[in-house]
Tab-separated table of C-alpha atoms and ligand atoms in Angstrom:
chain	number	residue	atom	x	y	z
A	1	MET	CA	72.333	-11.921	-21.115
A	2	THR	CA	69.840	-14.727	-22.180
A	3	SER	CA	66.836	-11.997	-23.161
A	4	SER	CA	64.975	-12.789	-26.437
A	5	PRO	CA	63.649	-10.120	-28.548
A	6	SER	CA	61.021	-12.472	-30.162
A	7	THR	CA	59.709	-13.095	-27.005
A	8	PRO	CA	56.163	-12.591	-27.477
A	9	PRO	CA	53.823	-10.117	-25.535
A	10	VAL	CA	51.903	-11.340	-23.107
A	11	GLY	CA	47.763	-10.314	-22.598
A	12	ASN	CA	44.559	-11.685	-22.608
A	13	ARG	CA	44.225	-10.801	-26.135
A	14	HIS	CA	46.575	-13.740	-27.733
A	15	GLY	CA	44.017	-16.688	-26.309
A	16	GLY	CA	43.060	-18.636	-23.415
A	17	PRO	CA	44.480	-19.250	-20.080
A	18	ARG	CA	47.137	-22.082	-21.196
A	19	ASP	CA	48.024	-19.453	-23.775
A	20	LYS	CA	48.759	-17.237	-21.037
A	21	GLY	CA	50.600	-19.142	-18.519
A	22	ARG	CA	53.278	-20.149	-21.457
A	23	GLU	CA	53.801	-16.398	-22.346
A	24	VAL	CA	54.002	-15.456	-19.062
A	25	GLN	CA	56.739	-18.442	-18.671
A	26	ALA	CA	58.909	-17.308	-21.625
A	27	MET	CA	58.606	-13.508	-20.438
A	28	PHE	CA	59.937	-14.604	-17.105
A	29	ALA	CA	62.729	-17.094	-18.308
A	30	SER	CA	63.842	-14.086	-20.769
A	31	ILE	CA	64.327	-11.734	-17.963
A	32	ALA	CA	65.450	-13.558	-15.337
A	33	PRO	CA	68.757	-12.797	-15.300
A	34	ARG	CA	68.385	-9.162	-14.822
A	35	TYR	CA	64.936	-9.169	-12.748
A	36	ASP	CA	66.626	-8.639	-9.190
A	37	LEU	CA	68.263	-5.529	-10.764
A	38	LEU	CA	65.154	-4.281	-12.478
A	39	ASN	CA	62.967	-4.790	-9.194
A	40	ARG	CA	65.438	-2.892	-7.057
A	41	VAL	CA	65.623	0.108	-10.228
A	42	LEU	CA	62.049	0.309	-10.909
A	43	SER	CA	61.089	0.429	-7.298
A	44	LEU	CA	63.570	2.739	-6.251
A	45	GLY	CA	64.343	0.044	-3.237
A	46	VAL	CA	60.757	0.612	-1.570
A	47	ASP	CA	60.243	-3.233	-2.746
A	48	ARG	CA	62.201	-4.126	-0.139
A	49	GLY	CA	59.932	-2.470	2.722
A	50	TRP	CA	56.596	-3.990	1.274
A	51	ARG	CA	58.470	-7.497	1.332
A	52	ARG	CA	58.967	-6.768	4.989
A	53	GLU	CA	55.516	-5.515	5.571
A	54	ALA	CA	53.984	-8.889	4.182
A	55	ALA	CA	56.258	-10.865	5.955
A	56	ARG	CA	55.255	-9.541	9.057
A	57	GLU	CA	51.648	-10.377	8.527
A	58	ALA	CA	52.454	-14.124	7.025
A	59	LEU	CA	54.732	-14.960	10.220
A	60	GLY	CA	51.641	-13.313	12.431
A	61	LEU	CA	50.417	-16.851	13.049
A	62	SER	CA	53.913	-18.178	13.858
A	63	PRO	CA	53.654	-20.625	10.891
A	64	ARG	CA	55.815	-23.979	10.714
A	65	ARG	CA	55.622	-24.757	7.072
A	66	LEU	CA	55.361	-21.819	4.765
A	67	LEU	CA	54.763	-21.739	0.941
A	68	ASP	CA	55.932	-18.617	-1.244
A	69	VAL	CA	54.032	-19.314	-4.785
A	70	ALA	CA	55.356	-17.835	-7.739
A	71	THR	CA	58.592	-17.085	-6.004
A	72	GLY	CA	60.509	-16.365	-8.829
A	73	THR	CA	63.892	-15.689	-7.626
A	74	ALA	CA	63.172	-16.441	-3.996
A	75	ASP	CA	63.586	-12.889	-2.641
A	76	PHE	CA	60.164	-12.837	-0.507
A	77	ALA	CA	61.037	-16.596	0.482
A	78	LEU	CA	64.380	-15.745	1.943
A	79	GLU	CA	63.050	-12.936	4.302
A	80	LEU	CA	60.386	-15.480	5.243
A	81	LYS	CA	63.707	-17.835	6.099
A	82	VAL	CA	65.317	-14.789	7.744
A	83	ARG	CA	62.727	-14.123	9.922
A	84	ALA	CA	61.574	-17.527	11.017
A	85	PRO	CA	64.945	-19.796	10.931
A	86	GLU	CA	62.795	-22.425	12.470
A	87	ALA	CA	60.330	-22.310	9.552
A	88	GLU	CA	60.152	-24.573	6.980
A	89	VAL	CA	60.047	-22.474	3.621
A	90	VAL	CA	59.250	-23.795	0.078
A	91	GLY	CA	59.702	-21.535	-3.201
A	92	SER	CA	57.210	-22.770	-5.856
A	93	ASP	CA	57.605	-21.285	-9.637
A	94	PHE	CA	57.112	-22.762	-13.043
A	95	VAL	CA	60.456	-20.845	-14.259
A	96	PRO	CA	63.302	-22.897	-13.912
A	97	GLN	CA	65.663	-19.886	-14.615
A	98	MET	CA	64.347	-17.673	-12.102
A	99	LEU	CA	64.297	-20.838	-9.557
A	100	GLU	CA	68.290	-21.341	-10.569
A	101	ILE	CA	68.915	-17.763	-9.320
A	102	GLY	CA	67.055	-18.194	-6.710
A	103	ARG	CA	69.121	-21.160	-5.366
A	104	ALA	CA	72.483	-19.128	-6.198
A	105	LYS	CA	71.181	-16.377	-3.459
A	106	ALA	CA	70.105	-19.062	-1.072
A	107	ARG	CA	73.263	-20.833	-1.051
A	108	ALA	CA	75.378	-17.428	-0.729
A	109	ARG	CA	73.499	-16.443	2.101
A	110	GLY	CA	73.861	-19.788	4.013
A	111	LEU	CA	69.969	-20.117	3.740
A	112	THR	CA	68.063	-23.001	3.540
A	113	ILE	CA	65.089	-23.254	1.998
A	114	GLY	CA	63.074	-25.964	-1.038
A	115	LEU	CA	62.870	-23.723	-4.670
A	116	GLU	CA	60.516	-26.368	-6.179
A	117	GLU	CA	59.325	-26.069	-9.701
A	118	GLY	CA	55.633	-25.856	-9.796
A	119	ASP	CA	52.088	-24.099	-11.620
A	120	ALA	CA	50.322	-22.207	-9.149
A	121	LEU	CA	47.001	-23.163	-10.987
A	122	ASN	CA	47.709	-26.761	-10.068
A	123	LEU	CA	50.147	-26.903	-7.195
A	124	PRO	CA	52.137	-29.855	-6.798
A	125	TYR	CA	51.418	-30.622	-2.839
A	126	PRO	CA	48.807	-32.353	-0.660
A	127	ASP	CA	45.959	-30.491	0.711
A	128	GLY	CA	46.541	-28.879	4.029
A	129	SER	CA	50.124	-28.983	3.899
A	130	PHE	CA	51.024	-25.660	4.762
A	131	ASP	CA	50.469	-23.135	7.350
A	132	ALA	CA	51.028	-20.128	5.825
A	133	VAL	CA	51.204	-19.172	1.609
A	134	THR	CA	52.542	-15.953	0.211
A	135	CYS	CA	52.822	-14.327	-3.428
A	136	ALA	CA	54.307	-11.437	-4.227
A	137	PHE	CA	53.925	-9.555	-7.489
A	138	GLY	CA	52.942	-13.048	-8.685
A	139	PHE	CA	49.058	-13.715	-8.654
A	140	ARG	CA	48.404	-10.876	-11.107
A	141	ASN	CA	49.969	-13.116	-13.656
A	142	PHE	CA	48.156	-15.815	-13.153
A	143	ALA	CA	45.507	-16.918	-16.005
A	144	ASP	CA	43.034	-17.805	-13.720
A	145	TYR	CA	42.354	-15.823	-10.453
A	146	GLY	CA	39.722	-17.977	-8.922
A	147	GLN	CA	42.038	-21.412	-9.753
A	148	GLY	CA	44.926	-19.729	-8.114
A	149	LEU	CA	43.152	-18.705	-5.122
A	150	ALA	CA	41.658	-21.832	-4.796
A	151	GLU	CA	44.994	-24.013	-5.219
A	152	MET	CA	45.952	-21.771	-2.477
A	153	TRP	CA	43.209	-22.126	-0.239
A	154	ARG	CA	43.345	-25.890	-0.725
A	155	VAL	CA	47.191	-26.446	0.146
A	156	LEU	CA	46.430	-24.208	3.315
A	157	ALA	CA	45.842	-26.130	6.658
A	158	PRO	CA	42.500	-25.066	8.449
A	159	GLY	CA	43.658	-22.128	10.640
A	160	GLY	CA	46.119	-20.884	7.924
A	161	ARG	CA	46.761	-17.591	6.405
A	162	LEU	CA	47.295	-16.168	2.803
A	163	VAL	CA	49.438	-13.311	2.072
A	164	LEU	CA	48.722	-11.761	-1.558
A	165	LEU	CA	51.331	-8.484	-1.989
A	166	GLU	CA	50.352	-6.949	-5.580
A	167	PHE	CA	50.276	-3.929	-7.350
A	168	PRO	CA	46.664	-2.504	-7.720
A	169	PRO	CA	45.425	-0.241	-10.529
A	170	PRO	CA	46.461	3.291	-9.351
A	171	ARG	CA	43.757	5.256	-8.093
A	172	PRO	CA	41.865	8.381	-9.116
A	173	GLY	CA	43.808	11.897	-8.052
A	174	LEU	CA	46.921	13.151	-8.511
A	175	PHE	CA	49.337	10.447	-7.142
A	176	GLY	CA	47.374	7.916	-9.324
A	177	SER	CA	48.124	10.288	-12.707
A	178	ALA	CA	51.367	10.785	-12.012
A	179	PHE	CA	52.246	6.946	-11.058
A	180	ARG	CA	50.489	6.316	-14.488
A	181	VAL	CA	52.081	8.715	-16.524
A	182	TYR	CA	55.512	6.583	-14.808
A	183	PHE	CA	54.025	3.105	-15.357
A	184	ARG	CA	52.811	3.652	-18.965
A	185	HIS	CA	55.912	5.899	-20.328
A	186	VAL	CA	58.891	5.591	-17.996
A	187	LEU	CA	58.719	2.013	-17.050
A	188	PRO	CA	58.558	0.343	-19.936
A	189	ARG	CA	61.651	2.222	-21.676
A	190	VAL	CA	63.914	1.803	-18.381
A	191	GLY	CA	62.678	-2.190	-18.072
A	192	ALA	CA	63.400	-2.520	-21.839
A	193	LEU	CA	66.758	-0.798	-21.781
A	194	ILE	CA	68.094	-2.582	-18.868
A	195	SER	CA	66.124	-6.494	-19.697
A	196	GLY	CA	66.232	-6.041	-23.626
A	197	ASN	CA	62.752	-7.525	-23.179
A	198	ALA	CA	60.499	-4.415	-24.333
A	199	GLY	CA	57.554	-6.777	-24.214
A	200	ALA	CA	58.136	-7.376	-20.847
A	201	TYR	CA	57.774	-4.139	-19.555
A	202	THR	CA	55.041	-2.932	-21.951
A	203	TYR	CA	53.324	-6.077	-20.539
A	204	LEU	CA	54.052	-4.863	-16.560
A	205	PRO	CA	51.547	-1.633	-16.673
A	206	GLU	CA	49.200	-3.580	-18.794
A	207	SER	CA	48.922	-6.353	-16.309
A	208	VAL	CA	48.795	-3.863	-13.150
A	209	LEU	CA	46.142	-1.525	-15.122
A	210	ALA	CA	43.846	-4.526	-16.024
A	211	PHE	CA	44.130	-6.211	-12.543
A	212	PRO	CA	41.169	-6.032	-9.461
A	213	ASP	CA	40.844	-3.071	-7.604
A	214	PRO	CA	41.866	-4.351	-3.691
A	215	GLU	CA	38.163	-4.083	-2.897
A	216	ARG	CA	37.308	-6.573	-5.719
A	217	LEU	CA	40.231	-8.749	-4.917
A	218	ALA	CA	38.614	-9.281	-1.471
A	219	GLY	CA	35.568	-10.176	-2.573
A	220	LEU	CA	37.420	-13.037	-4.813
A	221	MET	CA	39.289	-13.964	-1.923
A	222	HIS	CA	35.823	-13.984	0.484
A	223	ALA	CA	34.271	-16.028	-2.032
A	224	THR	CA	36.972	-18.238	-1.862
A	225	GLY	CA	36.193	-18.787	1.875
A	226	PHE	CA	38.908	-16.844	3.389
A	227	ARG	CA	38.365	-14.106	6.335
A	228	THR	CA	39.689	-11.219	4.560
A	229	ARG	CA	41.734	-7.445	5.375
A	230	TYR	CA	43.955	-5.462	3.092
A	231	ARG	CA	45.602	-2.341	3.363
A	232	LEU	CA	47.547	0.049	0.964
A	233	LEU	CA	51.137	0.759	1.322
A	234	THR	CA	53.085	3.689	0.101
A	235	PHE	CA	49.972	5.717	-1.121
A	236	GLY	CA	48.063	2.426	-3.032
A	237	ILE	CA	51.282	1.564	-4.989
A	238	ALA	CA	51.194	-1.546	-3.514
A	239	ALA	CA	48.561	-3.867	-1.174
A	240	ILE	CA	48.430	-6.595	1.268
A	241	HIS	CA	45.627	-8.978	1.565
A	242	VAL	CA	45.646	-11.492	4.588
A	243	GLY	CA	43.063	-14.204	3.941
A	244	ASP	CA	42.543	-16.351	6.752
A	245	LYS	CA	41.255	-20.091	6.716
A	246	GLY	CA	38.498	-20.873	9.368
B	1	SAM	C1	57.200	-10.731	-11.148
B	1	SAM	S1	57.452	-12.286	-10.912
B	1	SAM	C2	57.452	-12.319	-8.831
B	1	SAM	C3	58.410	-13.053	-8.199
B	1	SAM	C4	58.744	-13.022	-6.658
B	1	SAM	N1	57.386	-13.419	-6.375
B	1	SAM	C5	58.921	-11.754	-6.056
B	1	SAM	O1	58.333	-10.995	-5.522
B	1	SAM	O2	60.029	-10.746	-6.441
B	1	SAM	C6	56.064	-13.243	-11.028
B	1	SAM	C7	56.835	-14.513	-11.016
B	1	SAM	O3	55.307	-15.587	-10.798
B	1	SAM	C8	55.637	-16.582	-11.342
B	1	SAM	N2	54.282	-16.901	-12.229
B	1	SAM	C9	53.894	-16.435	-12.740
B	1	SAM	N3	52.458	-17.516	-13.043
B	1	SAM	C10	52.925	-18.484	-12.821
B	1	SAM	C11	51.920	-19.874	-12.569
B	1	SAM	N4	51.464	-20.229	-12.938
B	1	SAM	N5	52.598	-20.714	-11.849
B	1	SAM	C12	54.004	-20.516	-11.312
B	1	SAM	N6	54.415	-19.463	-11.153
B	1	SAM	C13	54.094	-18.328	-11.739
B	1	SAM	C14	56.688	-16.302	-12.885
B	1	SAM	O4	57.360	-17.256	-13.324
B	1	SAM	C15	57.277	-15.178	-12.311
B	1	SAM	O5	58.607	-15.910	-11.625
């Protein structure tokens, strides 16, 4: 594997948005070869069900053109294509190593999707290009949430739909406390062991704990212009936010 032990940890403490973007890129480039395996192990396979639910929401208005932002190794983009074979599906990400794995998976499954390099904060698509935009576990990594939402709004056609799937910070209560322990102590160790990158799996819980709670995220979407609703999955470990444009 190609993981680099010198990959820096990612966090806001290192400087401005550009620094965070570069650090996130370096981190995902380093863990790309083990990313899918880690996803399955660390979520005990539950992430598949979350993606299915989010895909159902994304396809609710029968979109013809879909963009999956921060697509990574394309799991979500492929899920969309399987469920909507007639639709044009494009996945975009700023880490070529993640996209390359996505392309191999698409080829192996005989599915045709576009996988293109692009920064979510400056999407390389004209206004109104897509009927649905999705982002699964990518939004949390953006250096500027407002700019990310503004870009997704811009590339959506009027009447289009945005679907975000994310990990909200654990809620108070017994389950939330247990989850915090798993997140802080178990996940970084297992992640470091499998990926060889200790920084990446320390960053994951840090980024979740620093992420806006679901109500605040809904507020940010609303402030961008979206008509917004959300629901929590698996005792609040994950959340789906839906934003309709117009
Ligand atoms: C946790 S992975 C999620 C990948 C995929 N969506 C999934 O569900 O497995 C986060 C992805 O977000 C991408 N990413 C983070 N910030 C980005 C940005 N500003 N522009 C494009 N991609 C970004 C990373 O490169 C990484 O592939």
